[in-house]
PDB file of C-alpha atoms in Angstrom:
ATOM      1  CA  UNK A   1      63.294 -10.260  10.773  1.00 87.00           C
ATOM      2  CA  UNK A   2      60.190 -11.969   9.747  1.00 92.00           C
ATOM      3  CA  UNK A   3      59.371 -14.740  12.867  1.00 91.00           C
ATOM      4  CA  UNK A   4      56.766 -17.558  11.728  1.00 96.00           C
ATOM      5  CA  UNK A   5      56.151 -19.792  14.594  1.00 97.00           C
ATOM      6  CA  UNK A   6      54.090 -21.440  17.367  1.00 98.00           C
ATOM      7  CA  UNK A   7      53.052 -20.448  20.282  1.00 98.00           C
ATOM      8  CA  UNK A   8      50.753 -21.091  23.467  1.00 98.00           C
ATOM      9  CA  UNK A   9      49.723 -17.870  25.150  1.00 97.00           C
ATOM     10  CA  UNK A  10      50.376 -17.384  28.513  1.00 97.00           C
ATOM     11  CA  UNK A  11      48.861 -13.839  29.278  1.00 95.00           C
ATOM     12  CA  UNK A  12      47.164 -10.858  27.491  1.00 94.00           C
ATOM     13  CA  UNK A  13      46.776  -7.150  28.674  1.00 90.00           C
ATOM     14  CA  UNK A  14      44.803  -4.361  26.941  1.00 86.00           C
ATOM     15  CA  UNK A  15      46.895  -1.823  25.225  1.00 82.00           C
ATOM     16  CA  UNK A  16      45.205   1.326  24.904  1.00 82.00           C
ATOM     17  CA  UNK A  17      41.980   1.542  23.568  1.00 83.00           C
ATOM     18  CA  UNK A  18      42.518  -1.266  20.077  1.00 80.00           C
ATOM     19  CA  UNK A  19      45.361  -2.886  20.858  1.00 84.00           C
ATOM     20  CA  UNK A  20      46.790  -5.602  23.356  1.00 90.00           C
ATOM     21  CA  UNK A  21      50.204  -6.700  24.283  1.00 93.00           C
ATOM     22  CA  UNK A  22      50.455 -10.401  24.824  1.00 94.00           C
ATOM     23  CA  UNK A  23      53.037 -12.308  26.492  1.00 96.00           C
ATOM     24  CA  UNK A  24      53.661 -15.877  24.697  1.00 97.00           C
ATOM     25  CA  UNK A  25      55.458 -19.021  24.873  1.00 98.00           C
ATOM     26  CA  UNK A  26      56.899 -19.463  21.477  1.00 97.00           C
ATOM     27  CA  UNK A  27      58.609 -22.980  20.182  1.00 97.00           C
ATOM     28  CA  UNK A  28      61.165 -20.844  17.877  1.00 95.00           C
ATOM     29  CA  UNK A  29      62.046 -17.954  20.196  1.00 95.00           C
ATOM     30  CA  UNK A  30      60.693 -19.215  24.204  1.00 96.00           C
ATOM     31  CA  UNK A  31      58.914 -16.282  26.198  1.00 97.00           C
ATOM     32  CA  UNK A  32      58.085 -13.287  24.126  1.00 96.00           C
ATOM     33  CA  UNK A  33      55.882  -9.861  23.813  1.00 95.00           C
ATOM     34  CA  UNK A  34      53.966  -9.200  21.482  1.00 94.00           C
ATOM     35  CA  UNK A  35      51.749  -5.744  20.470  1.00 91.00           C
ATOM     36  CA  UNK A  36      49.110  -6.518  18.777  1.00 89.00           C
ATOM     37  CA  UNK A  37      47.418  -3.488  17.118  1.00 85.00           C
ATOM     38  CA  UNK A  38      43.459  -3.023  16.975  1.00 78.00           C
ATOM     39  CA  UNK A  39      43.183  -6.679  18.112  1.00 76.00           C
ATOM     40  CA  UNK A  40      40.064  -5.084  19.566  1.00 75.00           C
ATOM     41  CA  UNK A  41      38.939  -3.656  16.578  1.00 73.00           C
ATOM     42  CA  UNK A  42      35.045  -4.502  15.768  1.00 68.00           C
ATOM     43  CA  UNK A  43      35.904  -5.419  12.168  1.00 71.00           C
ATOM     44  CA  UNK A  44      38.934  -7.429  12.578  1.00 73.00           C
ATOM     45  CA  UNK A  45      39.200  -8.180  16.223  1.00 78.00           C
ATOM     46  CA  UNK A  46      41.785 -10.883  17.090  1.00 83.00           C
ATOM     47  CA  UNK A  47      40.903 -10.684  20.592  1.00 86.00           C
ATOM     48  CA  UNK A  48      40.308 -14.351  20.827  1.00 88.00           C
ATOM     49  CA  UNK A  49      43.441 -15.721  19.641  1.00 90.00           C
ATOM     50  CA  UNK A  50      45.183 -14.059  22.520  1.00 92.00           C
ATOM     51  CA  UNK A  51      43.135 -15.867  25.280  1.00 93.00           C
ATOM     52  CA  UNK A  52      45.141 -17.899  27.935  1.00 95.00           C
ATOM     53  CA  UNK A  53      45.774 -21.340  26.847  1.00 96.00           C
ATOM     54  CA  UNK A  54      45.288 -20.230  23.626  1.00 96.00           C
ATOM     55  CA  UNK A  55      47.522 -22.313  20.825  1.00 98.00           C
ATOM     56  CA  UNK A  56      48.501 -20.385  18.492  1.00 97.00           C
ATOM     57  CA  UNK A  57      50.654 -19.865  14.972  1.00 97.00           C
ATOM     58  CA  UNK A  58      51.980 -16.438  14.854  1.00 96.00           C
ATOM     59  CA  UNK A  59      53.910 -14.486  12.539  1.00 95.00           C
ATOM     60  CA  UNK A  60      55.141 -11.076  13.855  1.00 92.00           C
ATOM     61  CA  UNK A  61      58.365  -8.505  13.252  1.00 89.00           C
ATOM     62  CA  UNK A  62      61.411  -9.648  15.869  1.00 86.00           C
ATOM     63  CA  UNK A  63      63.132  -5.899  15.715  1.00 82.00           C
ATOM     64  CA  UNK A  64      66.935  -5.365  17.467  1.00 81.00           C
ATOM     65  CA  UNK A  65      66.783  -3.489  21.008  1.00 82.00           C
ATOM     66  CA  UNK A  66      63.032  -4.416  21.951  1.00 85.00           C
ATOM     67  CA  UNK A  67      61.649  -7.118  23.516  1.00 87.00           C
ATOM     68  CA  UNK A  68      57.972  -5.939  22.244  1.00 91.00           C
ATOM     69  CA  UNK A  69      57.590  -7.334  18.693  1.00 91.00           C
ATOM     70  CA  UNK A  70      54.615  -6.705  16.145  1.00 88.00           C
ATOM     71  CA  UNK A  71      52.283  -9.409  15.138  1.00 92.00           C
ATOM     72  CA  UNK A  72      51.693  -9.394  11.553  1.00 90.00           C
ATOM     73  CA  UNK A  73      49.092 -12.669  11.222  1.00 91.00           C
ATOM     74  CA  UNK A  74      47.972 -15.158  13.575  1.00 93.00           C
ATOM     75  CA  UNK A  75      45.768 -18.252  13.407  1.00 95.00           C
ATOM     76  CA  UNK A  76      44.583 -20.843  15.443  1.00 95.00           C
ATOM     77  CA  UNK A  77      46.623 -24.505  15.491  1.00 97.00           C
ATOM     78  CA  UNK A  78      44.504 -26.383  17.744  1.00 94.00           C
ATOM     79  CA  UNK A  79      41.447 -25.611  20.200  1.00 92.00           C
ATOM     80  CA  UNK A  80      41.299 -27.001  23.448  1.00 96.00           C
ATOM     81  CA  UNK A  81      37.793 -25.669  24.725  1.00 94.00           C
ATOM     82  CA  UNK A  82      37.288 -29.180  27.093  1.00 95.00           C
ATOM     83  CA  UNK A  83      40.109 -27.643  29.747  1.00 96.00           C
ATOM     84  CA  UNK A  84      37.140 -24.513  30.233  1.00 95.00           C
ATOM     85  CA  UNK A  85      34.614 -26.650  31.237  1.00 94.00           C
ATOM     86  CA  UNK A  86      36.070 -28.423  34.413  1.00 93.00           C
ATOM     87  CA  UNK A  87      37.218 -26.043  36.775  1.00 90.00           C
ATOM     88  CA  UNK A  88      40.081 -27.961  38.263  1.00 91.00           C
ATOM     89  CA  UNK A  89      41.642 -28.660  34.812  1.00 94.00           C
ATOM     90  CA  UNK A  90      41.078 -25.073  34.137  1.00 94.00           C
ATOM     91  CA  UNK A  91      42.965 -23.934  37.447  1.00 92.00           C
ATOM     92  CA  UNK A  92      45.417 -26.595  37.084  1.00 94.00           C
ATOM     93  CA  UNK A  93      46.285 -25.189  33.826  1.00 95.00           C
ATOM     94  CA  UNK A  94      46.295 -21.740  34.133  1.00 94.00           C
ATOM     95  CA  UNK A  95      48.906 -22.353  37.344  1.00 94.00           C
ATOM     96  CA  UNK A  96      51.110 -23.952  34.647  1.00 96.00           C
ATOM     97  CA  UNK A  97      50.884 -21.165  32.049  1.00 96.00           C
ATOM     98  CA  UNK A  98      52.195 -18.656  35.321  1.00 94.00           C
ATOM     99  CA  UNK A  99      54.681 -20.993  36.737  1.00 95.00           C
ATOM    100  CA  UNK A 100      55.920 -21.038  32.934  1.00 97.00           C
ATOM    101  CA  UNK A 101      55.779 -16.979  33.015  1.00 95.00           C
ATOM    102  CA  UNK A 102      57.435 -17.051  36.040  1.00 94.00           C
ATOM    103  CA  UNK A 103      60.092 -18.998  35.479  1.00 96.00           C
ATOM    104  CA  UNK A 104      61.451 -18.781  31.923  1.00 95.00           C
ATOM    105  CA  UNK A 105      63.629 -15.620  30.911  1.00 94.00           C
ATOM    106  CA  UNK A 106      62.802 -13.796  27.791  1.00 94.00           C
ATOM    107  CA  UNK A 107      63.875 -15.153  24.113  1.00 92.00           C
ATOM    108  CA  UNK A 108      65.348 -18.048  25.329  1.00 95.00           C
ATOM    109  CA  UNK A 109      63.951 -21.031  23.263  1.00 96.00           C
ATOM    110  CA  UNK A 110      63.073 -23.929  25.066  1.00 97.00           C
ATOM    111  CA  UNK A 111      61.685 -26.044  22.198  1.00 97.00           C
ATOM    112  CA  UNK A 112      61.540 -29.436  24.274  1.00 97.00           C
ATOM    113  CA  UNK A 113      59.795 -27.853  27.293  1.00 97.00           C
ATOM    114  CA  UNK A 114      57.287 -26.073  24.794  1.00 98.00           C
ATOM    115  CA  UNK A 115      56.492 -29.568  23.419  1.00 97.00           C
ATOM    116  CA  UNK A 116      56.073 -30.883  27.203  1.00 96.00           C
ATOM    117  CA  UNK A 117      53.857 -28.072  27.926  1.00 97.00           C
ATOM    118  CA  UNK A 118      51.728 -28.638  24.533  1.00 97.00           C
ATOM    119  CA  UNK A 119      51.221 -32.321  25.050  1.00 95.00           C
ATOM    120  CA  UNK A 120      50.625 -31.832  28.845  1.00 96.00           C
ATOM    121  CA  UNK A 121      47.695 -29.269  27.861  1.00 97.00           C
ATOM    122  CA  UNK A 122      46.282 -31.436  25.267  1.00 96.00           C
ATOM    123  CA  UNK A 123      46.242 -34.174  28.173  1.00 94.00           C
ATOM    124  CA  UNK A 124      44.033 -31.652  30.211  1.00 96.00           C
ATOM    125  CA  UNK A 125      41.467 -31.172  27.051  1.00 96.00           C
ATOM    126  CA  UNK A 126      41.108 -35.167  27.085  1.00 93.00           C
ATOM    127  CA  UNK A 127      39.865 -35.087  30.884  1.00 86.00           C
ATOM    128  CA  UNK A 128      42.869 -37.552  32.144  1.00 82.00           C
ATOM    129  CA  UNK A 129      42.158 -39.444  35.355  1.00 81.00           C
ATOM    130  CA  UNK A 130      44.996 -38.206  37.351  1.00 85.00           C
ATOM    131  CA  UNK A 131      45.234 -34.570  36.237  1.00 90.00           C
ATOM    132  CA  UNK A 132      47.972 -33.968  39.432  1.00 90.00           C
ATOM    133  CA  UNK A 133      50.196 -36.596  37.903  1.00 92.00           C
ATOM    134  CA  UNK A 134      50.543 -34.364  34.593  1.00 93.00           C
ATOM    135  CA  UNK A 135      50.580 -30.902  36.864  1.00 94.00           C
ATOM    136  CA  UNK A 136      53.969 -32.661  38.439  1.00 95.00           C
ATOM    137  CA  UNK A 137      55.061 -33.968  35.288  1.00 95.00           C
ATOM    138  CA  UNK A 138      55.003 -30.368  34.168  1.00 97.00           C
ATOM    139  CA  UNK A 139      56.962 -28.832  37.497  1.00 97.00           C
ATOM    140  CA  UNK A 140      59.399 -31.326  36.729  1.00 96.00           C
ATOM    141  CA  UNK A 141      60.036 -30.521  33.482  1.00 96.00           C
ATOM    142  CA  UNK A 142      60.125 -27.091  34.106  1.00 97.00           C
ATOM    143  CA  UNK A 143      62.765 -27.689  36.473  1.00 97.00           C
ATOM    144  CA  UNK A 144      64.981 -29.986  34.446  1.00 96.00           C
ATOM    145  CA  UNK A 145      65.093 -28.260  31.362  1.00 96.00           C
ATOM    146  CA  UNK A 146      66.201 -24.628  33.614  1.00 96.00           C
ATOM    147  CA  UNK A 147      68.822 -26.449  34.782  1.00 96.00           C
ATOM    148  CA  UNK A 148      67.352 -27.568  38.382  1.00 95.00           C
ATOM    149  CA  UNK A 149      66.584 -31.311  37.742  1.00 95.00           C
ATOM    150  CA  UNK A 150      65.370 -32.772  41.184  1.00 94.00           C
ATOM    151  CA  UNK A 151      68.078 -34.890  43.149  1.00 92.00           C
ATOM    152  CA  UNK A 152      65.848 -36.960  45.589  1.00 92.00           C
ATOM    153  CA  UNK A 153      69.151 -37.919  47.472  1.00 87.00           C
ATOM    154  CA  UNK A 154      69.517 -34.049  48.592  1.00 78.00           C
ATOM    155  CA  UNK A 155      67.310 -33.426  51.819  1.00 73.00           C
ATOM    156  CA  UNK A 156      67.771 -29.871  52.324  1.00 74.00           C
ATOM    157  CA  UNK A 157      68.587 -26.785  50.231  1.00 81.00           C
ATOM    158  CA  UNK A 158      70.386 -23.810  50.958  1.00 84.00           C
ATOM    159  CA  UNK A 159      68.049 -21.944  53.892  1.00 84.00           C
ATOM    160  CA  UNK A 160      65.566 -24.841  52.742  1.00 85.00           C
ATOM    161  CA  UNK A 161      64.373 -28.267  54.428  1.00 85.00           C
ATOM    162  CA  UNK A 162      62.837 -30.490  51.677  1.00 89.00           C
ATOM    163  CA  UNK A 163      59.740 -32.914  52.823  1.00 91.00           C
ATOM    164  CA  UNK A 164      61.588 -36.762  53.001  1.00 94.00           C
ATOM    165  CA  UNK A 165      60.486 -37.581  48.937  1.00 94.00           C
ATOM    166  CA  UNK A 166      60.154 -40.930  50.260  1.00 94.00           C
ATOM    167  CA  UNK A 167      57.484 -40.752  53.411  1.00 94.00           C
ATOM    168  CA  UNK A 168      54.540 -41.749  51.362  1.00 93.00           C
ATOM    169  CA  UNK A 169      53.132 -45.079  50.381  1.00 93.00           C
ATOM    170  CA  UNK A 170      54.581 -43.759  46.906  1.00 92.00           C
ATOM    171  CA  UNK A 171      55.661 -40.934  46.863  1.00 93.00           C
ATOM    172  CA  UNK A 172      59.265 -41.772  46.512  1.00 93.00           C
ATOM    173  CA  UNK A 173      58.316 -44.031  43.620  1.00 92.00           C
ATOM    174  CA  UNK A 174      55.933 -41.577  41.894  1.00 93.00           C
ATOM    175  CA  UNK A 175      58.684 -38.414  42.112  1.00 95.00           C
ATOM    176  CA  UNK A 176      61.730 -40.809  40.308  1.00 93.00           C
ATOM    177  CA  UNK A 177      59.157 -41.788  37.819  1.00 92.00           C
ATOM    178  CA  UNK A 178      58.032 -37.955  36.897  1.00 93.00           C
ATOM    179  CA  UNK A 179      62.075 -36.971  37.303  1.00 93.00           C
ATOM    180  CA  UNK A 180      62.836 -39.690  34.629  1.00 90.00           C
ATOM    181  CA  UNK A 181      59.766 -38.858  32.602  1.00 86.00           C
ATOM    182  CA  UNK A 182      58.207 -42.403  33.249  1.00 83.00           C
ATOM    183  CA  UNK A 183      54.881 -41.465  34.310  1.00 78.00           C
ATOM    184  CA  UNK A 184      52.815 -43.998  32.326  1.00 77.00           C
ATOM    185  CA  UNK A 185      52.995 -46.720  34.577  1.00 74.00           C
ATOM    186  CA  UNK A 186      50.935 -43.695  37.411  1.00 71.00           C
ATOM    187  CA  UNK A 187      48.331 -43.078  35.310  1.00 69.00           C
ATOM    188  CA  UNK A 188      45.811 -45.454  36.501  1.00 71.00           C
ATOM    189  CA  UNK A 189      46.973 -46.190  39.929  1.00 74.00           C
ATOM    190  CA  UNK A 190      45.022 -44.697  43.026  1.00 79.00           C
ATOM    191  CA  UNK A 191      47.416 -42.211  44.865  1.00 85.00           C
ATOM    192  CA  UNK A 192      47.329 -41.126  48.577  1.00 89.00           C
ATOM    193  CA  UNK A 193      46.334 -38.167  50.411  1.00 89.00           C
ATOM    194  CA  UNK A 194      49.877 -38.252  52.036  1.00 93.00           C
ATOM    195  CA  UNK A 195      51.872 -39.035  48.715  1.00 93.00           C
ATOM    196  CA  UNK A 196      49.813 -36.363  46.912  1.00 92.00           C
ATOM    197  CA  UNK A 197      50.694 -34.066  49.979  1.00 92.00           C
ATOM    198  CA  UNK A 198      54.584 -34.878  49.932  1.00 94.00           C
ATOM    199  CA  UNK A 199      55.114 -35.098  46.075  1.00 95.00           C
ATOM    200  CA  UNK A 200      53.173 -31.308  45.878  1.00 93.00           C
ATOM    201  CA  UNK A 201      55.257 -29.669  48.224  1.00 93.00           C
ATOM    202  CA  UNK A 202      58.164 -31.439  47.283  1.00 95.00           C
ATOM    203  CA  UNK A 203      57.838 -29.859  44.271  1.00 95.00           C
ATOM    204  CA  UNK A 204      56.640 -26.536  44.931  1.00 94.00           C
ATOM    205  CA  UNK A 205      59.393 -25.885  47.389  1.00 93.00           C
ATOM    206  CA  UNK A 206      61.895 -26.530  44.656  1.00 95.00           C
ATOM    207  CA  UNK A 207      60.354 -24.335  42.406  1.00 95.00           C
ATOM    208  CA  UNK A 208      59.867 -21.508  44.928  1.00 92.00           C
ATOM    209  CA  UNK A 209      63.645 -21.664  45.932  1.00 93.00           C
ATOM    210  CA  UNK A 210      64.849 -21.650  42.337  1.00 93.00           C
ATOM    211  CA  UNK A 211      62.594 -19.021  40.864  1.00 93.00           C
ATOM    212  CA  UNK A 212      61.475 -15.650  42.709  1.00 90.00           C
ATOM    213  CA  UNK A 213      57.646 -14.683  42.350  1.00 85.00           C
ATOM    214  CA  UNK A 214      56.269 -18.593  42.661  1.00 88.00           C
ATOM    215  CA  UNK A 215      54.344 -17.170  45.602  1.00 81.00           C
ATOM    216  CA  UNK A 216      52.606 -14.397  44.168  1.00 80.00           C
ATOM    217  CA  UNK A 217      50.990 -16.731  41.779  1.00 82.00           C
ATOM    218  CA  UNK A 218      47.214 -15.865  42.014  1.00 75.00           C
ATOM    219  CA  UNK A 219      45.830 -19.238  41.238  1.00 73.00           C
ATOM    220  CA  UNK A 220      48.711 -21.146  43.567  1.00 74.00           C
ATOM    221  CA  UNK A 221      45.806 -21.659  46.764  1.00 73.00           C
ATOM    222  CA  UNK A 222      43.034 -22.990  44.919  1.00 73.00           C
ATOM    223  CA  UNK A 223      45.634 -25.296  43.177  1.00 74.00           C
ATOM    224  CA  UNK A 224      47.182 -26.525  46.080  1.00 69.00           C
ATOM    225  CA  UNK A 225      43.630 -27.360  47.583  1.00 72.00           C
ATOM    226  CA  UNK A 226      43.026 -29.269  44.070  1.00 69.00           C
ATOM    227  CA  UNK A 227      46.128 -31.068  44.291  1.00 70.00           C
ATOM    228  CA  UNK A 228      45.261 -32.606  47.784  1.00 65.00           C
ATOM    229  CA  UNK A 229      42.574 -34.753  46.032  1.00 63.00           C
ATOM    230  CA  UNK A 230      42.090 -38.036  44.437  1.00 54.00           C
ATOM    231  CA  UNK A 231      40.400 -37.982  41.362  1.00 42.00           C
ATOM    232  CA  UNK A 232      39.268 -41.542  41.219  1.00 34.00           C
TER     233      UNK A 232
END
């Protein structure tokens, strides 16, 4: 079956000595992997489309009793170069892209959380103010649409104490806002170290307890040390 759809790439590996096998976030199909023959090639190389962060359209050969699918064309839908030039929105989004890989289970399509995850990107290549706010609008969303939407009322978890949601200036505010997807009324406020402390770990500790892996995330320290500032 002939697959046309698109997709945001969340990692690439070299396959061989021409090819590459690149694991994608799809809006048709959700997390899938993809060989891509002689995308090193000198003539035709394809390389570049199969950078992280990369938004793609890609049309490739879904075959029964494989998860490893052949791309057959591939273009690019939209470039967002600005998120390369500022380090923090570059490690900020590259956590996202692993968290994603981390989290979501292979060909299962997640169409509303792919949109999330394109619009929160975009966001990034715009240089917002508050770049955390849209990193927690993200974990959020990640965790709502897997079936694990936050309950602030629930202070511990299973083996788990959760930070009090509500011990910051804001934080209580700022974490029913993201949970309800009402984050607009954020953007421009100034946010403290101890609500940015409390909503990150609120957060992270959700997603570590739900998902296995979340801590060998390479890019998790440098994010967390990121996500301790103001940007203002």
């Amino acid at each position: 079956m002939i697959i046309n759809t698109p997709a945001i790439v969340l990692k690439s590996i070299a396959y061989g000595e021409t090819s590459m096998i690149s694991r994608c976030f799809s809006m048709k199909n959700g997390k899938i992997s993809l060989i891509v023959k002689g995308a090193k090639s000198k003539k035709r190389s394809k390389v570049s489309y199969f950078q992280p962060l990369s938004y793609i359209d890609i049309m490739y050969n879904k075959k029964r009793n494989t998860n490893l699918h052949l791309v057959s064309n591939v273009s690019f839908i939209e470039s967002w170069q600005n998120i390369f030039n500022d380090i923090r929105l570059l490690s900020l989004s590259m956590t996202i892209l692993e968290i994603t890989e981390k989290s979501i289970i292979d060909e299962d399509p997640h169409p509303e959380l792919f949109q999330i995850l394109k619009n929160v990107l975009k966001a990034y290549n715009n240089n917002p103010n508050n770049p955390n706010l849209l990193f927690w609008f993200y974990e959020c969303a990640l965790l709502t649409h897997l079936g694990f939407k936050p309950s602030l009322e629930k202070g511990y978890l299973p083996g788990v104490k959760l930070p009090d949601p509500y011990g910051g200036p804001k934080s209580g505010m700022i974490l029913e806002g993201l949970i309800e997807k009402k984050i607009d009324q954020f953007l421009e406020i100034k946010i403290s170290k101890q609500d940015n402390k409390i909503v990150s770990n609120y957060l992270w500790i959700l997603l570590c307890h739900h998902f296995e892996g979340m801590h060998k995330i390479k890019s998790i320290e440098i994010t967390k040390q990121l996500l301790k500032k103001n940007f203002f």
